[in-house]
Coordinates of C-alpha atoms (C1' of nucleotides) in Angstrom, one line a residue:
Chain A
M1 CA -29.9 -2.8 -4.7
S2 CA -29.8 -5.4 -2.0
D3 CA -32.9 -7.3 -3.0
E4 CA -32.7 -7.3 -6.8
R5 CA -29.7 -9.7 -6.5
G6 CA -31.4 -12.1 -4.1
D7 CA -31.5 -14.7 -6.8
R8 CA -27.8 -14.3 -7.5
P9 CA -26.3 -16.4 -4.7
Y10 CA -22.7 -15.7 -5.7
L11 CA -22.9 -12.1 -6.9
K12 CA -25.4 -10.7 -4.5
R13 CA -22.7 -8.8 -2.6
F14 CA -20.3 -8.1 -5.5
L15 CA -19.9 -4.3 -5.9
R16 CA -22.8 -3.8 -3.6
G17 CA -22.9 -0.3 -2.1
R18 CA -20.5 1.1 -4.7
R19 CA -21.2 4.1 -6.8
G20 CA -21.7 2.8 -10.3
G21 CA -22.0 -0.7 -9.0
N22 CA -25.2 -1.4 -10.8
I23 CA -24.6 -4.2 -13.2
A24 CA -27.0 -4.7 -16.1
P25 CA -29.2 -7.8 -15.3
D26 CA -28.1 -9.7 -18.4
D27 CA -24.4 -9.1 -17.6
L28 CA -25.0 -10.2 -14.1
A29 CA -26.8 -13.4 -15.2
A30 CA -24.1 -14.2 -17.7
L31 CA -21.4 -13.9 -15.1
E32 CA -23.3 -15.8 -12.5
A33 CA -23.9 -18.6 -15.0
A34 CA -20.2 -18.9 -15.8
A35 CA -19.3 -19.8 -12.2
Q36 CA -17.9 -23.2 -11.5
G37 CA -19.5 -23.6 -8.2
E38 CA -18.5 -23.0 -4.6
Q39 CA -15.8 -24.3 -2.3
T40 CA -14.7 -24.0 1.3
Y41 CA -11.3 -23.5 2.9
R42 CA -10.3 -24.1 6.5
S43 CA -8.9 -21.4 8.7
R44 CA -5.4 -20.2 8.0
A45 CA -5.1 -21.9 4.7
I46 CA -3.0 -20.7 1.8
V47 CA -5.1 -20.3 -1.3
V48 CA -2.7 -18.8 -3.9
R49 CA 1.0 -18.8 -3.8
A50 CA 3.0 -15.9 -5.1
G51 CA 4.5 -16.7 -8.5
S52 CA 2.4 -19.7 -9.4
P53 CA 0.1 -19.5 -12.4
V54 CA -3.5 -18.5 -11.6
T55 CA -6.1 -20.1 -13.9
N56 CA -9.2 -19.2 -12.0
S57 CA -10.5 -16.4 -9.9
T58 CA -12.2 -16.5 -6.5
L59 CA -15.1 -14.5 -5.1
L60 CA -15.4 -14.5 -1.4
L61 CA -18.9 -15.4 -0.2
E62 CA -18.4 -15.9 3.5
G63 CA -15.5 -15.2 5.9
F64 CA -12.3 -13.2 5.6
M65 CA -9.3 -13.6 3.5
C66 CA -6.0 -11.6 3.2
R67 CA -3.2 -11.0 0.8
Y68 CA 0.3 -10.7 2.2
M69 CA 4.0 -10.7 1.6
D70 CA 6.8 -12.0 3.8
D71 CA 10.0 -10.2 4.6
R72 CA 13.4 -11.9 4.8
A73 CA 12.9 -12.7 8.5
G74 CA 9.6 -14.4 7.6
H75 CA 7.4 -11.6 9.0
R76 CA 4.2 -11.0 7.2
Q77 CA 3.0 -7.8 5.9
L78 CA -0.7 -7.9 5.0
V79 CA -1.4 -5.8 1.9
A80 CA -5.2 -6.4 1.8
I81 CA -8.0 -7.8 3.8
H82 CA -11.0 -9.1 1.9
V83 CA -14.6 -9.3 3.0
P84 CA -17.6 -11.1 1.4
G85 CA -18.4 -9.7 -2.0
D86 CA -14.7 -9.2 -2.9
F87 CA -13.1 -10.9 -5.9
V88 CA -9.9 -11.8 -4.0
D89 CA -7.7 -12.7 -6.9
L90 CA -9.2 -11.2 -9.9
H91 CA -5.9 -9.4 -10.4
G92 CA -4.6 -12.8 -11.6
F93 CA -7.0 -12.7 -14.6
P94 CA -5.1 -10.0 -16.6
M95 CA -1.8 -10.8 -14.9
G96 CA -1.7 -14.6 -15.2
W97 CA 0.0 -14.9 -11.8
L98 CA 0.3 -13.0 -8.6
D99 CA 3.1 -11.3 -6.8
H100 CA 1.8 -12.1 -3.3
D101 CA 0.2 -14.9 -1.4
I102 CA -3.5 -15.2 -0.6
G103 CA -4.8 -16.9 2.5
T104 CA -7.8 -17.3 4.7
I105 CA -8.3 -15.8 8.1
G106 CA -11.1 -17.8 9.5
S107 CA -12.8 -20.5 7.5
V108 CA -14.3 -19.3 4.3
R109 CA -16.8 -20.1 1.5
V110 CA -15.9 -19.0 -2.0
A111 CA -17.1 -19.2 -5.6
N112 CA -14.8 -19.8 -8.5
W113 CA -14.6 -18.8 -12.2
A114 CA -12.2 -20.3 -14.6
H115 CA -10.3 -17.6 -16.5
S116 CA -11.3 -19.2 -19.8
A117 CA -14.9 -18.9 -18.8
L118 CA -14.4 -15.3 -17.7
E119 CA -12.7 -14.5 -21.0
E120 CA -15.7 -15.9 -22.9
V121 CA -18.2 -14.0 -20.9
L122 CA -16.3 -10.7 -21.1
E123 CA -15.4 -11.0 -24.8
H124 CA -18.5 -9.2 -26.0
R125 CA -19.4 -7.4 -22.8
P126 CA -17.3 -4.3 -22.5
R127 CA -19.5 -2.8 -19.8
L128 CA -19.2 -5.8 -17.6
T129 CA -15.5 -5.9 -18.3
R130 CA -15.2 -2.3 -17.0
M131 CA -17.1 -3.3 -13.9
M132 CA -14.7 -6.1 -13.2
W133 CA -11.8 -3.8 -14.0
F134 CA -13.4 -1.2 -11.6
S135 CA -13.5 -3.8 -8.8
T136 CA -9.7 -4.4 -9.1
L137 CA -9.2 -0.7 -9.0
L138 CA -11.1 -0.5 -5.8
D139 CA -8.3 -2.8 -4.4
A140 CA -5.8 -0.4 -5.8
A141 CA -7.5 2.5 -4.1
M142 CA -7.4 0.6 -0.8
H143 CA -3.8 -0.2 -1.4
R144 CA -3.1 3.5 -1.8
E145 CA -4.9 4.3 1.4
W146 CA -2.9 1.7 3.2
V147 CA 0.3 3.4 1.9
F148 CA -1.0 6.6 3.4
R149 CA -1.9 4.8 6.6
L150 CA 1.6 3.4 7.0
G151 CA 3.4 6.4 5.8
R152 CA 1.7 9.2 7.7
L153 CA -0.3 7.9 10.7
D154 CA 1.0 6.8 14.1
A155 CA 0.2 3.5 15.7
I156 CA -3.2 4.5 17.1
G157 CA -4.2 6.2 13.9
R158 CA -3.2 3.1 11.8
V159 CA -5.3 0.7 13.9
A160 CA -8.2 3.1 14.0
H161 CA -8.0 3.7 10.3
L162 CA -8.1 0.0 9.4
L163 CA -11.0 -0.6 11.7
C164 CA -12.9 2.3 10.2
E165 CA -12.3 1.0 6.7
L166 CA -13.6 -2.5 7.6
E167 CA -16.7 -1.0 9.2
V168 CA -17.6 0.8 6.0
R169 CA -16.8 -2.1 3.7
L170 CA -18.8 -4.6 5.9
D171 CA -21.6 -2.2 6.2
M172 CA -21.8 -1.9 2.4
V173 CA -22.4 -5.7 2.2
G174 CA -24.8 -5.8 5.1
L175 CA -22.4 -7.3 7.6
A176 CA -22.1 -4.4 10.1
E177 CA -24.8 -2.9 12.2
N178 CA -24.4 0.3 14.2
G179 CA -20.7 0.2 14.1
R180 CA -20.5 -3.4 15.3
Y181 CA -19.1 -6.2 13.2
H182 CA -17.5 -9.6 13.5
L183 CA -13.8 -9.7 12.7
P184 CA -11.9 -12.9 13.3
L185 CA -8.4 -11.3 13.4
T186 CA -5.9 -11.7 16.2
Q187 CA -4.0 -8.7 17.6
A188 CA -1.0 -10.2 15.8
D189 CA -2.9 -10.1 12.5
L190 CA -3.8 -6.5 13.1
A191 CA -0.2 -5.8 13.7
E192 CA 0.8 -7.4 10.4
A193 CA -1.7 -5.2 8.6
C194 CA -0.5 -2.0 10.4
G195 CA 3.3 -2.4 10.4
L196 CA 3.4 -2.7 14.2
T197 CA 4.2 -5.4 16.7
G198 CA 1.5 -7.4 18.4
V199 CA 2.6 -6.0 21.8
H200 CA 2.1 -2.5 20.6
V201 CA -1.3 -3.2 19.0
N202 CA -2.4 -4.5 22.4
R203 CA -1.5 -1.2 24.0
V204 CA -3.2 0.7 21.2
L205 CA -6.4 -1.2 21.6
R206 CA -6.3 -0.5 25.3
S207 CA -5.9 3.2 24.6
L208 CA -8.8 3.1 22.2
R209 CA -10.9 1.4 24.8
E210 CA -9.9 3.8 27.5
R211 CA -10.7 6.8 25.3
E212 CA -14.1 5.2 24.7
L213 CA -13.7 5.2 21.0
L214 CA -13.8 1.5 20.2
L215 CA -13.9 -2.0 21.7
F216 CA -12.3 -5.1 20.2
R217 CA -13.1 -8.3 22.1
N218 CA -14.1 -11.8 21.2
N219 CA -13.5 -11.1 17.5
E220 CA -16.0 -8.4 17.6
V221 CA -15.4 -4.7 16.9
T222 CA -17.7 -2.1 18.4
I223 CA -17.2 1.5 17.4
L224 CA -18.4 3.7 20.3
D225 CA -17.7 7.1 18.8
K226 CA -17.5 7.0 15.1
A227 CA -16.8 10.7 14.5
A228 CA -14.0 10.9 17.1
L229 CA -12.5 7.6 15.8
R230 CA -12.6 8.9 12.2
A231 CA -11.0 12.1 13.2
L232 CA -8.2 10.3 15.0
A233 CA -7.7 8.1 12.0
E234 CA -7.9 10.9 9.5
F235 CA -10.5 8.6 7.9
D236 CA -12.6 9.7 5.0
P237 CA -14.4 6.8 3.2
M238 CA -14.3 8.7 -0.1
Y239 CA -11.7 6.3 -1.5
L240 CA -14.1 3.4 -1.1
Y241 CA -16.2 4.8 -3.9
G242 CA -19.4 4.1 -2.1
D243 CA -22.9 5.2 -3.1
P244 CA -23.5 8.7 -1.6
P245 CA -25.9 7.4 1.1
D246 CA -23.3 5.0 2.4
R247 CA -20.6 7.6 2.8
Chain B
M1 CA 10.2 -4.9 -28.9
S2 CA 11.9 -1.5 -28.7
D3 CA 12.1 -0.9 -32.4
E4 CA 8.8 -2.2 -33.6
R5 CA 7.1 0.7 -31.9
G6 CA 9.4 3.4 -33.3
D7 CA 6.6 4.8 -35.4
R8 CA 4.3 5.0 -32.4
P9 CA 5.5 8.2 -30.8
Y10 CA 3.1 8.1 -27.9
L11 CA 3.0 4.4 -27.1
K12 CA 6.5 3.4 -27.8
R13 CA 7.2 3.0 -24.1
F14 CA 3.8 1.8 -23.0
L15 CA 4.2 -1.6 -21.3
R16 CA 7.7 -1.9 -22.7
G17 CA 9.7 -4.6 -21.0
R18 CA 6.7 -6.2 -19.4
R19 CA 5.9 -9.8 -19.7
G20 CA 3.0 -10.1 -21.9
G21 CA 3.4 -6.5 -23.0
N22 CA 3.3 -7.3 -26.7
I23 CA 0.2 -5.5 -28.1
A24 CA -1.1 -6.6 -31.4
P25 CA -0.1 -4.1 -34.1
D26 CA -3.7 -3.3 -35.1
D27 CA -4.7 -2.7 -31.4
L28 CA -1.6 -0.5 -31.0
A29 CA -2.4 1.5 -34.2
A30 CA -6.0 2.0 -33.1
L31 CA -5.0 3.2 -29.7
E32 CA -2.4 5.5 -31.1
A33 CA -4.9 7.0 -33.6
A34 CA -7.4 7.8 -30.8
A35 CA -4.9 10.1 -29.0
Q36 CA -5.9 13.7 -28.7
G37 CA -2.3 15.0 -29.1
E38 CA 0.3 16.0 -26.6
Q39 CA 0.7 18.6 -23.9
T40 CA 3.3 19.9 -21.5
Y41 CA 3.1 20.9 -17.8
R42 CA 5.5 22.9 -15.8
S43 CA 7.4 21.6 -12.8
R44 CA 5.4 21.1 -9.6
A45 CA 2.0 21.5 -11.3
I46 CA -1.2 19.8 -10.2
V47 CA -2.7 17.9 -13.0
V48 CA -5.7 16.1 -11.4
R49 CA -7.4 16.9 -8.2
A50 CA -8.8 14.3 -5.9
G51 CA -12.6 14.0 -6.3
S52 CA -13.0 16.0 -9.5
P53 CA -14.4 14.2 -12.6
V54 CA -11.8 12.8 -14.9
T55 CA -12.8 12.7 -18.5
N56 CA -9.5 11.9 -20.1
S57 CA -6.4 9.9 -19.4
T58 CA -2.8 10.9 -19.6
L59 CA 0.2 8.9 -20.8
L60 CA 3.5 10.2 -19.5
L61 CA 6.0 10.7 -22.4
E62 CA 8.8 12.6 -20.8
G63 CA 9.6 13.5 -17.2
F64 CA 8.3 12.4 -13.8
M65 CA 4.9 12.6 -12.2
C66 CA 3.5 11.5 -8.9
R67 CA 0.3 10.6 -7.1
Y68 CA -0.1 11.7 -3.5
M69 CA -2.5 12.3 -0.6
D70 CA -2.2 14.9 2.1
D71 CA -2.7 14.3 5.8
R72 CA -4.5 16.7 8.1
A73 CA -1.3 18.7 8.8
G74 CA -0.9 19.1 5.1
H75 CA 2.0 16.7 4.8
R76 CA 2.1 14.7 1.6
Q77 CA 2.3 11.0 1.2
L78 CA 3.3 9.9 -2.3
V79 CA 1.5 6.8 -3.3
A80 CA 3.1 6.4 -6.7
I81 CA 5.9 7.8 -8.9
H82 CA 5.4 7.6 -12.6
V83 CA 8.0 7.3 -15.3
P84 CA 7.7 7.7 -19.1
G85 CA 5.5 5.0 -20.6
D86 CA 3.1 5.0 -17.6
F87 CA -0.6 5.8 -18.0
V88 CA -0.7 8.0 -15.0
D89 CA -4.5 8.3 -14.5
L90 CA -6.0 5.4 -16.4
H91 CA -7.6 4.5 -13.1
G92 CA -9.9 7.3 -13.8
F93 CA -11.3 5.6 -16.8
P94 CA -13.3 2.9 -15.1
M95 CA -13.6 5.0 -11.9
G96 CA -14.8 8.3 -13.2
W97 CA -12.8 10.3 -10.7
L98 CA -9.8 9.8 -8.5
D99 CA -9.2 9.5 -4.7
H100 CA -5.9 11.3 -4.9
D101 CA -4.1 14.2 -6.5
I102 CA -1.7 13.8 -9.4
G103 CA 1.1 16.2 -10.0
T104 CA 4.3 16.7 -11.9
I105 CA 7.8 16.5 -10.4
G106 CA 9.9 18.2 -13.0
S107 CA 8.4 19.5 -16.2
V108 CA 6.7 16.9 -18.3
R109 CA 5.3 16.1 -21.7
V110 CA 2.2 13.9 -21.9
A111 CA -0.3 12.5 -24.4
N112 CA -4.0 12.5 -23.8
W113 CA -7.0 10.3 -24.6
A114 CA -10.6 11.3 -24.1
H115 CA -12.4 8.6 -22.2
S116 CA -15.1 8.6 -24.9
A117 CA -12.5 7.9 -27.5
L118 CA -11.0 5.2 -25.3
E119 CA -14.4 3.6 -24.8
E120 CA -14.9 3.5 -28.6
V121 CA -11.5 1.9 -29.2
L122 CA -11.9 -0.7 -26.5
E123 CA -15.5 -1.6 -27.2
H124 CA -14.6 -4.3 -29.6
R125 CA -11.0 -5.0 -28.5
P126 CA -11.1 -7.2 -25.5
R127 CA -7.4 -8.1 -25.8
L128 CA -6.4 -4.4 -25.8
T129 CA -8.8 -3.8 -22.9
R130 CA -7.0 -6.5 -20.9
M131 CA -3.7 -4.8 -21.7
M132 CA -4.9 -1.5 -20.4
W133 CA -6.4 -3.3 -17.4
F134 CA -3.1 -5.0 -16.9
S135 CA -1.3 -1.7 -16.9
T136 CA -3.5 -0.4 -14.1
L137 CA -2.8 -3.6 -12.2
L138 CA 0.9 -3.0 -12.4
D139 CA 0.2 0.2 -10.4
A140 CA -1.7 -2.0 -7.9
A141 CA 1.3 -4.3 -7.6
M142 CA 3.6 -1.4 -7.0
H143 CA 1.2 0.0 -4.4
R144 CA 1.3 -3.4 -2.6
E145 CA 5.1 -3.3 -2.7
W146 CA 5.0 0.2 -1.2
V147 CA 2.8 -1.1 1.6
F148 CA 5.4 -3.8 2.2
R149 CA 8.2 -1.2 2.1
L150 CA 6.5 1.1 4.6
G151 CA 5.3 -1.7 6.9
R152 CA 8.3 -3.9 7.1
L153 CA 11.5 -2.0 6.1
D154 CA 13.6 0.4 8.1
A155 CA 14.6 3.8 6.8
I156 CA 17.6 2.7 4.8
G157 CA 15.7 -0.2 3.4
R158 CA 12.9 2.0 2.3
V159 CA 15.0 4.5 0.4
A160 CA 17.1 1.7 -1.1
H161 CA 14.0 -0.2 -2.2
L162 CA 12.5 2.8 -3.9
L163 CA 15.6 3.6 -5.8
C164 CA 15.9 -0.1 -6.8
E165 CA 12.4 0.0 -8.1
L166 CA 13.0 3.1 -10.2
E167 CA 16.2 1.7 -11.6
V168 CA 14.3 -1.4 -13.0
R169 CA 11.4 0.6 -14.3
L170 CA 13.5 3.2 -16.0
D171 CA 15.7 0.5 -17.4
M172 CA 12.7 -1.1 -19.0
V173 CA 11.9 2.0 -20.9
G174 CA 15.5 2.7 -21.8
L175 CA 16.2 5.5 -19.4
A176 CA 18.7 3.9 -17.1
E177 CA 22.2 2.7 -18.0
N178 CA 24.4 0.6 -15.8
G179 CA 22.5 1.5 -12.7
R180 CA 22.6 5.2 -13.5
Y181 CA 19.5 7.3 -14.0
H182 CA 18.2 10.8 -13.9
L183 CA 15.8 11.5 -11.1
P184 CA 14.6 15.0 -10.4
L185 CA 13.4 14.4 -6.8
T186 CA 14.5 16.4 -3.8
Q187 CA 15.4 14.7 -0.6
A188 CA 12.1 16.0 0.8
D189 CA 10.3 14.2 -2.1
L190 CA 12.0 11.0 -1.3
A191 CA 11.0 11.4 2.3
E192 CA 7.3 11.9 1.3
A193 CA 7.5 8.6 -0.7
C194 CA 9.2 6.7 2.2
G195 CA 7.2 7.9 5.2
L196 CA 10.3 9.6 6.6
T197 CA 11.5 13.2 7.3
G198 CA 13.7 15.0 5.0
V199 CA 16.4 15.2 7.7
H200 CA 16.5 11.5 8.1
V201 CA 16.5 10.8 4.3
N202 CA 19.6 13.0 4.2
R203 CA 21.3 10.8 6.8
V204 CA 20.2 7.6 5.0
L205 CA 21.7 8.8 1.7
R206 CA 24.9 9.6 3.5
S207 CA 24.9 6.1 4.9
L208 CA 24.3 4.5 1.5
R209 CA 27.1 6.6 0.1
E210 CA 29.5 5.7 2.9
R211 CA 28.7 2.0 2.4
E212 CA 29.5 2.5 -1.3
L213 CA 26.1 1.2 -2.3
L214 CA 24.6 4.2 -4.1
L215 CA 25.1 7.8 -4.9
F216 CA 22.4 10.5 -5.3
R217 CA 23.7 13.8 -6.4
N218 CA 22.6 16.5 -8.8
N219 CA 19.4 14.6 -9.5
E220 CA 21.3 11.6 -10.6
V221 CA 21.2 8.2 -9.0
T222 CA 24.2 5.9 -9.4
I223 CA 23.9 2.4 -8.0
L224 CA 27.4 1.2 -7.1
D225 CA 26.6 -2.3 -5.8
K226 CA 23.3 -3.5 -7.1
A227 CA 23.4 -6.9 -5.4
A228 CA 24.2 -5.5 -2.0
L229 CA 21.7 -2.7 -2.4
R230 CA 19.0 -5.1 -3.4
A231 CA 19.8 -7.4 -0.4
L232 CA 19.6 -4.4 2.0
A233 CA 16.3 -3.4 0.4
E234 CA 14.9 -6.9 0.3
F235 CA 14.2 -6.0 -3.3
D236 CA 13.0 -8.6 -5.9
P237 CA 11.7 -7.0 -9.1
M238 CA 9.3 -9.9 -9.6
Y239 CA 6.4 -7.7 -8.8
L240 CA 7.1 -5.5 -11.8
Y241 CA 6.1 -8.2 -14.1
G242 CA 9.1 -7.7 -16.4
D243 CA 10.2 -9.8 -19.3
P244 CA 12.5 -12.5 -17.9
P245 CA 15.6 -10.9 -19.5
D246 CA 14.9 -7.7 -17.6
R247 CA 14.6 -9.3 -14.3
Chain C
dC1 C1' 24.3 39.0 -7.5
dG2 C1' 20.9 38.1 -4.1
dA3 C1' 17.1 35.4 -2.4
dA4 C1' 15.0 31.2 -2.0
dA5 C1' 15.2 26.4 -2.0
dT6 C1' 17.8 22.6 -0.8
dC7 C1' 21.1 20.1 1.8
dT8 C1' 23.7 19.1 6.0
dT9 C1' 24.8 18.4 10.7
dG10 C1' 24.0 18.4 15.9
dA11 C1' 21.4 17.5 20.2
dA12 C1' 17.6 16.1 22.7
dC13 C1' 13.3 13.7 22.7
dA14 C1' 9.5 10.4 21.7
dG15 C1' 7.3 6.5 19.9
dC16 C1' 7.6 2.0 19.1
dC17 C1' 10.3 -2.3 19.6
dT18 C1' 12.5 -6.1 22.1
dC19 C1' 12.6 -9.2 25.6
dA20 C1' 10.5 -11.4 29.3
dA21 C1' 7.0 -13.0 32.4
dC22 C1' 2.5 -13.9 33.4
dT23 C1' -2.7 -14.4 32.6
dT24 C1' -6.6 -15.7 30.0
dT25 C1' -8.9 -18.0 26.4
dC26 C1' -9.4 -21.6 23.1
dG27 C1' -9.3 -26.2 21.3
dT28 C1' -8.8 -31.0 21.7
dG29 C1' -8.7 -35.5 23.6
dG30 C1' -9.3 -38.3 27.5
Chain D
dC1 C1' -17.3 -32.6 30.9
dC2 C1' -13.0 -31.7 32.5
dA3 C1' -8.1 -31.4 32.0
dC4 C1' -4.5 -30.1 29.7
dG5 C1' -1.5 -27.8 26.3
dA6 C1' -1.3 -24.3 23.0
dA7 C1' -2.6 -19.9 21.3
dA8 C1' -3.7 -15.3 22.3
dG9 C1' -3.7 -11.4 25.2
dT10 C1' -1.5 -8.3 28.9
dT11 C1' 1.8 -5.7 31.2
dG12 C1' 6.5 -3.9 32.5
dA13 C1' 11.3 -2.2 31.8
dG14 C1' 14.8 -0.7 28.9
dG15 C1' 16.8 0.5 24.4
dC16 C1' 17.0 1.9 19.6
dT17 C1' 15.3 4.2 15.5
dG18 C1' 13.6 8.1 13.6
dT19 C1' 11.6 12.8 14.9
dT20 C1' 11.8 17.6 16.1
dC21 C1' 14.0 21.8 16.4
dA22 C1' 17.6 24.7 15.1
dA23 C1' 21.4 26.6 12.8
dG24 C1' 24.5 26.9 9.1
dA25 C1' 26.4 25.6 4.3
dT26 C1' 25.5 25.0 -0.4
dT27 C1' 23.1 25.1 -4.6
dT28 C1' 19.7 26.9 -7.8
dC29 C1' 17.5 30.3 -10.2
dG30 C1' 15.5 34.7 -11.4

DNA sequence: CGAAATCTTGAACAGCCTCAACTTTCGTGG
DNA sequence: CCACGAAAGTTGAGGCTGTTCAAGATTTCG
């Protein structure tokens, strides 16, 4: 699975590790060929604004991006964090525009597809269309889990759950090793994803460290006790639709 | 828009009121013809279990349904509420199974499509496929708004926001009038959707009543001051992708 | 009509927030 | 390479929002 896409520089991580994520070689080649080329954005850049027309879609190749909404006071709520291999704004393809902003976290490298080109490629490829559809529904499944996280878990559970999710997703695309991964989020960013304040996230991280469950220092997460952390977070990666060996 | 589908008993409410929700007549006819017929479920029934294979998809014709997940203690978190015209488990078509349970709230009437029949209809209908895809992305947009609601609003804002959302969605399908609509939820159900306790939802409803913003009695919601309620809830229906006149 | 579910209210508590001050790290230009 | 300012992280004290527990009132439904 990881090698057979070595010659697909853009799509090599797309749907990697997902159950049913095997795309037929000709579909994959057609999609890869329709790309417009790659692009970079600097850290903390806004890539898509809520409400403005979206005419192309972006696959994240390197780095982290997020989707977010602001409340009246201007405080952000992150609604998604994207890792390499994610189509960050494919929702804009059937929708035409987006209800939220999309921005970068660190600096990123992305690939682009014009919607017109996508339409052409997908016109006679119902299987590939369903794969793309599937990939947007993975986002929906993560959204639901985030609703659960915010609605039912306390502060420590929320932070733990998010960091468990990222470990699995990064592991699927080969960017985590033994529960260690790079994560260029500030504590304030974590707070914006977890519906907490930065101050409280700081205390939560201290508690996780003191319980010897997890470390987060220098933009690096180290999970010390995965089983205990997952128990605390009520985390079950089922909703990520991974291949059985990855679960 | 509302009349031209009068002869489509199942689909007459599907994507009604949505921007870009105009389905070509032949697509609509083909989809309607592929339905397996209708079915009813009693109140508080479980329709789909998380993790079990889904081989058909369900369009809600009458009544209310919900999607939910349970925490370790057995407490529910609702992740979606469905109204007539919603394809409640279309996510199962590209996914094959679901990460959450689906149940009824009151008693309901639904129509069913076998996935094999759907596949056949959609095989050569990329436009219709994108409409179905779009309808699942409306769910995703609502999920995101629920994340925002739970992450950034206080108790009164959360309840107000949910009831604002349901007013718009029910109005789109002709089931709300002047801010009044039938809603067979208990206060405990509302609590499960808002990440609150039933006790506190009771106090919140009292506060909304005393502020003369909204009444909820006898399974009926009456919005008394829509502008003030929306302001309190930081509610903007943009994310529901409605036709401009409905916004 | 009676039982069960739902709604309502009160009192005490806990978790997270706010505000504030201080420390450490990062980034940039001299 | 160092110095400096800005950003990020850390810690404490006090307060508010929503929870928990409990009891009673009301409604629903068989």
